[in-house]
Amino acid sequence: MEPGPGPGSGPGSGPGSGPGSGPWAATACVITGASRGFGRSLARLLAPQLGPGSALVLLARSAEALAQLAAELRSGTTGINTGSDTGIHTGLRVQCVPADLGCPEGLRRAGDALRELLQDGTFGRLLLVNNAGSLGDISKSFLDLTDLEEINTYFSFNISSALCLTSSALRAFGARPGCSRTVVNISSLCALEPFPSWALYCSGKAARDMMFRVLAKEEPEIRVLSYAPGPLDTDMQLLARTSTADPGLRQQFQRMQEKGQLIECSVSAQKLLRLLQEDSFPSGAHVDFYDI
């Protein structure tokens, strides 16, 4: 989620090596924060893109919400025929991994699940979407943030877990000849611009963008994208317009909601899907919803 339109680095025109416009056969697709909002919408859009031999891993804290989404995908009630858990019809496997990435035990559980899955040598493509994140206590201004445990807990979930999980997945999949690896970081305008009373969120998003830019620099064979999805109509946006300490920013969010300027998650997820299909962005780029 992010507050509104703003500048971002547009997609480039260089040749791509990632997913094309056709079905993505033998793809291991991992989405964190998949149980609701943008992650859930993206999972519903990506499922029909995953062809025979593929697996879709849904990762979030809520086991019940993940199970409901997986059942929806398997049953085809979304209008998408994704097959069943055992590979019937399309051969797509849907795997739920309930885990709290903000705690060591949950991160270990998620890492173990990915390592077990990605060691399968039949996969020809890895797509990892780091979507999980939190807003932090936006009722506090910068000078109110004095609790070290609170701050470390926020950054552990929003930065450290994304680094650990991505590294674990990439090491497990490895650099296989003829295979491709794509890592997506769900970013925000807040990675580029400061917002009052959002010190934790802005810092976390900025750090994640730079972290994944380093990955793109170190590993040129890996496609890396930071995608800012725009001001999404989610529970996080509701929290933003009711709890933001800064009155001007809080009123800005309220006006956006009143004027119908919030974006449906499915609309923004469709733009991300198009970016992945075209695969023309410079690796490591920050691309905003409004750039496309």
Tab-separated table of C-alpha atoms in Angstrom:
chain	number	residue	atom	x	y	z
A	1	MET	CA	0.000	0.000	0.000
A	2	GLU	CA	1.146	3.531	-0.686
A	3	PRO	CA	-0.481	6.921	-0.390
A	4	GLY	CA	-0.721	8.198	-3.916
A	5	PRO	CA	0.790	8.798	-7.316
A	6	GLY	CA	4.383	9.825	-7.579
A	7	PRO	CA	7.578	9.416	-9.541
A	8	GLY	CA	9.277	6.098	-10.064
A	9	SER	CA	11.718	4.483	-12.427
A	10	GLY	CA	9.869	3.310	-15.510
A	11	PRO	CA	10.431	-0.032	-17.208
A	12	GLY	CA	13.382	-0.300	-19.524
A	13	SER	CA	13.557	-1.634	-23.031
A	14	GLY	CA	16.355	-4.154	-22.639
A	15	PRO	CA	15.882	-7.810	-23.583
A	16	GLY	CA	14.252	-9.930	-20.903
A	17	SER	CA	14.841	-13.508	-19.782
A	18	GLY	CA	11.866	-13.983	-17.452
A	19	PRO	CA	8.279	-15.181	-17.912
A	20	GLY	CA	6.713	-14.637	-21.301
A	21	SER	CA	3.105	-14.069	-22.267
A	22	GLY	CA	2.291	-17.775	-22.606
A	23	PRO	CA	1.832	-20.355	-19.827
A	24	TRP	CA	4.858	-20.644	-17.561
A	25	ALA	CA	5.609	-24.364	-17.475
A	26	ALA	CA	7.422	-25.959	-14.533
A	27	THR	CA	7.449	-22.753	-12.476
A	28	ALA	CA	7.923	-22.535	-8.727
A	29	CYS	CA	5.980	-19.430	-7.675
A	30	VAL	CA	6.160	-18.182	-4.086
A	31	ILE	CA	4.023	-15.335	-2.725
A	32	THR	CA	4.431	-14.034	0.816
A	33	GLY	CA	1.555	-12.198	2.473
A	34	ALA	CA	-0.759	-14.202	0.217
A	35	SER	CA	-3.782	-14.482	2.504
A	36	ARG	CA	-5.401	-11.122	1.762
A	37	GLY	CA	-5.182	-7.845	-0.133
A	38	PHE	CA	-2.645	-7.503	-2.909
A	39	GLY	CA	-1.031	-10.894	-2.284
A	40	ARG	CA	-4.340	-12.701	-2.565
A	41	SER	CA	-5.266	-10.872	-5.775
A	42	LEU	CA	-1.865	-11.611	-7.278
A	43	ALA	CA	-2.160	-15.310	-6.429
A	44	ARG	CA	-5.512	-15.486	-8.223
A	45	LEU	CA	-4.002	-13.864	-11.321
A	46	LEU	CA	-0.786	-15.883	-11.356
A	47	ALA	CA	-2.414	-19.283	-10.859
A	48	PRO	CA	-3.693	-19.622	-14.459
A	49	GLN	CA	-0.273	-18.557	-15.773
A	50	LEU	CA	1.402	-21.551	-14.146
A	51	GLY	CA	1.445	-24.475	-16.541
A	52	PRO	CA	2.205	-28.208	-16.140
A	53	GLY	CA	4.697	-29.142	-13.478
A	54	SER	CA	4.282	-25.860	-11.604
A	55	ALA	CA	3.789	-25.169	-7.903
A	56	LEU	CA	2.239	-22.159	-6.190
A	57	VAL	CA	3.357	-21.593	-2.603
A	58	LEU	CA	1.083	-19.361	-0.516
A	59	LEU	CA	2.768	-18.007	2.590
A	60	ALA	CA	1.169	-15.916	5.354
A	61	ARG	CA	0.411	-15.949	9.073
A	62	SER	CA	-3.243	-17.014	8.809
A	63	ALA	CA	-3.578	-20.741	8.143
A	64	GLU	CA	-7.347	-20.440	7.764
A	65	ALA	CA	-7.203	-17.655	5.189
A	66	LEU	CA	-4.528	-19.500	3.208
A	67	ALA	CA	-6.586	-22.680	3.213
A	68	GLN	CA	-9.625	-20.783	1.922
A	69	LEU	CA	-7.608	-19.252	-0.906
A	70	ALA	CA	-6.036	-22.579	-1.834
A	71	ALA	CA	-9.459	-24.246	-1.893
A	72	GLU	CA	-10.774	-21.452	-4.101
A	73	LEU	CA	-7.929	-21.887	-6.571
A	74	ARG	CA	-8.201	-25.666	-6.644
A	75	SER	CA	-11.963	-25.653	-7.102
A	76	GLY	CA	-11.891	-23.088	-9.897
A	77	THR	CA	-14.508	-20.891	-8.190
A	78	THR	CA	-12.563	-17.833	-9.330
A	79	GLY	CA	-13.166	-18.847	-12.929
A	80	ILE	CA	-9.619	-20.192	-13.015
A	81	ASN	CA	-8.988	-23.868	-13.598
A	82	THR	CA	-5.852	-24.487	-11.564
A	83	GLY	CA	-6.251	-28.183	-10.951
A	84	SER	CA	-5.852	-29.828	-7.576
A	85	ASP	CA	-3.139	-30.300	-5.013
A	86	THR	CA	-2.165	-33.600	-6.593
A	87	GLY	CA	-1.632	-32.212	-10.058
A	88	ILE	CA	-4.978	-33.087	-11.673
A	89	HIS	CA	-5.900	-31.104	-14.817
A	90	THR	CA	-3.146	-28.473	-15.113
A	91	GLY	CA	-0.632	-30.164	-12.832
A	92	LEU	CA	-0.432	-27.112	-10.572
A	93	ARG	CA	0.353	-27.860	-6.942
A	94	VAL	CA	-0.935	-25.366	-4.389
A	95	GLN	CA	0.954	-25.463	-1.114
A	96	CYS	CA	0.081	-23.428	1.981
A	97	VAL	CA	2.816	-22.446	4.434
A	98	PRO	CA	1.338	-20.785	7.544
A	99	ALA	CA	4.243	-18.937	9.146
A	100	ASP	CA	4.898	-15.681	10.972
A	101	LEU	CA	7.967	-14.269	9.228
A	102	GLY	CA	8.445	-11.853	12.102
A	103	CYS	CA	9.645	-14.581	14.465
A	104	PRO	CA	12.612	-16.963	14.079
A	105	GLU	CA	10.485	-20.113	14.287
A	106	GLY	CA	8.137	-18.926	11.537
A	107	LEU	CA	11.001	-17.858	9.304
A	108	ARG	CA	12.667	-21.243	9.780
A	109	ARG	CA	9.428	-23.016	8.908
A	110	ALA	CA	9.051	-20.970	5.732
A	111	GLY	CA	12.699	-21.429	4.762
A	112	ASP	CA	12.532	-25.180	5.308
A	113	ALA	CA	9.405	-25.458	3.154
A	114	LEU	CA	11.008	-23.508	0.302
A	115	ARG	CA	14.269	-25.451	0.458
A	116	GLU	CA	12.389	-28.746	0.316
A	117	LEU	CA	10.274	-27.631	-2.647
A	118	LEU	CA	12.954	-25.845	-4.673
A	119	GLN	CA	15.429	-28.694	-4.585
A	120	ASP	CA	13.153	-30.340	-7.141
A	121	GLY	CA	15.260	-30.234	-10.291
A	122	THR	CA	12.255	-30.350	-12.618
A	123	PHE	CA	11.453	-26.659	-12.098
A	124	GLY	CA	12.698	-24.438	-14.885
A	125	ARG	CA	11.683	-21.113	-13.368
A	126	LEU	CA	11.510	-19.457	-9.964
A	127	LEU	CA	9.265	-16.481	-9.242
A	128	LEU	CA	9.449	-15.141	-5.689
A	129	VAL	CA	7.184	-12.246	-4.681
A	130	ASN	CA	8.112	-10.564	-1.391
A	131	ASN	CA	4.752	-9.020	-0.571
A	132	ALA	CA	4.498	-9.504	3.212
A	133	GLY	CA	4.849	-6.285	5.173
A	134	SER	CA	3.332	-4.095	7.852
A	135	LEU	CA	2.679	-0.404	8.399
A	136	GLY	CA	4.037	-0.085	11.922
A	137	ASP	CA	2.605	2.181	14.605
A	138	ILE	CA	1.761	5.248	12.502
A	139	SER	CA	0.124	6.928	15.490
A	140	LYS	CA	3.659	7.773	16.622
A	141	SER	CA	5.896	10.518	15.304
A	142	PHE	CA	9.655	10.156	14.925
A	143	LEU	CA	10.279	11.444	18.461
A	144	ASP	CA	7.898	8.858	19.903
A	145	LEU	CA	9.927	5.930	18.578
A	146	THR	CA	12.156	5.222	21.568
A	147	ASP	CA	11.424	1.532	22.196
A	148	LEU	CA	14.302	-0.485	20.714
A	149	GLU	CA	12.373	-3.749	20.857
A	150	GLU	CA	9.464	-2.254	18.914
A	151	ILE	CA	11.794	-0.869	16.251
A	152	ASN	CA	13.829	-4.060	15.912
A	153	THR	CA	10.667	-6.159	15.713
A	154	TYR	CA	9.393	-3.997	12.861
A	155	PHE	CA	12.599	-4.181	10.850
A	156	SER	CA	13.005	-7.899	11.540
A	157	PHE	CA	9.677	-8.622	9.882
A	158	ASN	CA	9.816	-6.054	7.095
A	159	ILE	CA	13.494	-6.227	6.089
A	160	SER	CA	15.423	-9.095	7.659
A	161	SER	CA	12.858	-11.790	6.894
A	162	ALA	CA	12.682	-10.767	3.217
A	163	LEU	CA	16.474	-10.970	2.970
A	164	CYS	CA	16.687	-14.364	4.680
A	165	LEU	CA	13.799	-15.904	2.775
A	166	THR	CA	14.996	-14.635	-0.602
A	167	SER	CA	18.551	-15.840	0.010
A	168	SER	CA	17.298	-19.256	1.129
A	169	ALA	CA	15.081	-19.608	-1.935
A	170	LEU	CA	17.782	-18.551	-4.378
A	171	ARG	CA	20.363	-20.866	-2.831
A	172	ALA	CA	17.924	-23.779	-2.905
A	173	PHE	CA	16.967	-23.203	-6.536
A	174	GLY	CA	20.509	-22.449	-7.664
A	175	ALA	CA	21.822	-21.214	-10.997
A	176	ARG	CA	20.534	-23.960	-13.259
A	177	PRO	CA	21.453	-23.880	-16.975
A	178	GLY	CA	18.508	-22.752	-19.069
A	179	CYS	CA	16.449	-21.764	-16.028
A	180	SER	CA	15.347	-18.307	-14.905
A	181	ARG	CA	14.944	-16.689	-11.491
A	182	THR	CA	12.847	-13.583	-10.835
A	183	VAL	CA	12.528	-11.805	-7.488
A	184	VAL	CA	9.837	-9.173	-6.912
A	185	ASN	CA	9.858	-6.739	-4.002
A	186	ILE	CA	6.516	-5.070	-3.315
A	187	SER	CA	7.654	-1.519	-2.705
A	188	SER	CA	6.003	1.884	-2.288
A	189	LEU	CA	6.311	5.556	-3.077
A	190	CYS	CA	7.419	5.696	0.571
A	191	ALA	CA	10.684	4.064	-0.474
A	192	LEU	CA	11.467	7.295	-2.329
A	193	GLU	CA	9.723	10.077	-0.381
A	194	PRO	CA	9.342	10.800	3.374
A	195	PHE	CA	5.902	10.839	4.977
A	196	PRO	CA	5.413	12.369	8.442
A	197	SER	CA	4.665	9.834	11.204
A	198	TRP	CA	5.638	6.995	8.858
A	199	ALA	CA	9.300	6.741	9.854
A	200	LEU	CA	9.256	2.961	10.219
A	201	TYR	CA	7.349	2.262	7.014
A	202	CYS	CA	9.383	4.669	4.865
A	203	SER	CA	12.666	3.396	6.289
A	204	GLY	CA	11.677	-0.211	5.783
A	205	LYS	CA	10.584	0.294	2.184
A	206	ALA	CA	13.704	2.310	1.326
A	207	ALA	CA	15.941	-0.341	2.863
A	208	ARG	CA	14.207	-3.129	0.963
A	209	ASP	CA	14.560	-1.309	-2.356
A	210	MET	CA	18.292	-0.861	-1.816
A	211	MET	CA	18.678	-4.414	-0.573
A	212	PHE	CA	17.203	-5.784	-3.778
A	213	ARG	CA	19.227	-3.352	-5.902
A	214	VAL	CA	22.314	-4.920	-4.333
A	215	LEU	CA	20.996	-8.359	-5.269
A	216	ALA	CA	20.546	-7.212	-8.873
A	217	LYS	CA	24.109	-5.855	-8.919
A	218	GLU	CA	25.649	-8.979	-7.388
A	219	GLU	CA	23.634	-11.501	-9.403
A	220	PRO	CA	23.109	-10.175	-12.955
A	221	GLU	CA	21.484	-13.442	-14.049
A	222	ILE	CA	18.635	-12.909	-11.577
A	223	ARG	CA	15.796	-10.612	-12.643
A	224	VAL	CA	14.930	-8.223	-9.786
A	225	LEU	CA	12.000	-5.790	-9.649
A	226	SER	CA	10.708	-3.412	-6.969
A	227	TYR	CA	7.060	-2.692	-7.810
A	228	ALA	CA	5.108	0.094	-6.080
A	229	PRO	CA	1.435	-0.944	-6.428
A	230	GLY	CA	-0.152	2.463	-5.790
A	231	PRO	CA	-2.716	3.469	-3.117
A	232	LEU	CA	-4.549	0.192	-2.703
A	233	ASP	CA	-8.018	-0.132	-1.219
A	234	THR	CA	-7.014	-2.439	1.650
A	235	ASP	CA	-7.199	-2.766	5.418
A	236	MET	CA	-3.801	-1.085	5.550
A	237	GLN	CA	-5.190	1.978	3.782
A	238	LEU	CA	-8.084	2.061	6.254
A	239	LEU	CA	-5.546	2.093	9.074
A	240	ALA	CA	-3.619	4.865	7.319
A	241	ARG	CA	-6.583	7.228	7.085
A	242	THR	CA	-7.763	6.597	10.635
A	243	SER	CA	-4.542	6.246	12.664
A	244	THR	CA	-1.873	8.385	10.977
A	245	ALA	CA	-0.573	10.864	13.567
A	246	ASP	CA	0.086	13.654	11.088
A	247	PRO	CA	-3.296	15.382	10.508
A	248	GLY	CA	-2.472	16.638	7.005
A	249	LEU	CA	-1.454	13.198	5.772
A	250	ARG	CA	-4.439	11.575	7.463
A	251	GLN	CA	-6.806	14.005	5.742
A	252	GLN	CA	-5.102	13.384	2.400
A	253	PHE	CA	-5.855	9.670	2.697
A	254	GLN	CA	-9.446	10.430	3.705
A	255	ARG	CA	-9.952	12.667	0.656
A	256	MET	CA	-8.536	9.988	-1.633
A	257	GLN	CA	-11.028	7.478	-0.284
A	258	GLU	CA	-13.929	9.913	-0.582
A	259	LYS	CA	-13.028	10.764	-4.186
A	260	GLY	CA	-12.707	7.123	-5.211
A	261	GLN	CA	-8.975	7.433	-5.926
A	262	LEU	CA	-7.961	4.186	-4.248
A	263	ILE	CA	-6.925	1.327	-6.522
A	264	GLU	CA	-8.456	-2.144	-6.483
A	265	CYS	CA	-5.827	-4.773	-5.690
A	266	SER	CA	-6.719	-6.791	-8.787
A	267	VAL	CA	-6.105	-3.781	-11.051
A	268	SER	CA	-2.619	-3.193	-9.669
A	269	ALA	CA	-1.814	-6.907	-9.640
A	270	GLN	CA	-2.712	-7.050	-13.338
A	271	LYS	CA	-0.123	-4.355	-14.047
A	272	LEU	CA	2.527	-6.323	-12.187
A	273	LEU	CA	1.613	-9.429	-14.172
A	274	ARG	CA	2.027	-7.449	-17.389
A	275	LEU	CA	5.458	-6.259	-16.236
A	276	LEU	CA	6.507	-9.840	-15.590
A	277	GLN	CA	5.156	-11.023	-18.927
A	278	GLU	CA	6.894	-8.282	-20.908
A	279	ASP	CA	10.060	-8.583	-18.794
A	280	SER	CA	11.567	-5.370	-20.198
A	281	PHE	CA	12.415	-3.610	-16.908
A	282	PRO	CA	16.074	-3.063	-15.960
A	283	SER	CA	16.948	-5.511	-13.216
A	284	GLY	CA	16.810	-3.765	-9.843
A	285	ALA	CA	14.438	-1.049	-11.086
A	286	HIS	CA	11.719	0.611	-9.013
A	287	VAL	CA	8.552	0.751	-11.130
A	288	ASP	CA	5.446	2.568	-9.933
A	289	PHE	CA	1.837	1.703	-10.798
A	290	TYR	CA	1.459	5.132	-12.393
A	291	ASP	CA	4.493	4.624	-14.638
A	292	ILE	CA	2.824	1.837	-16.590
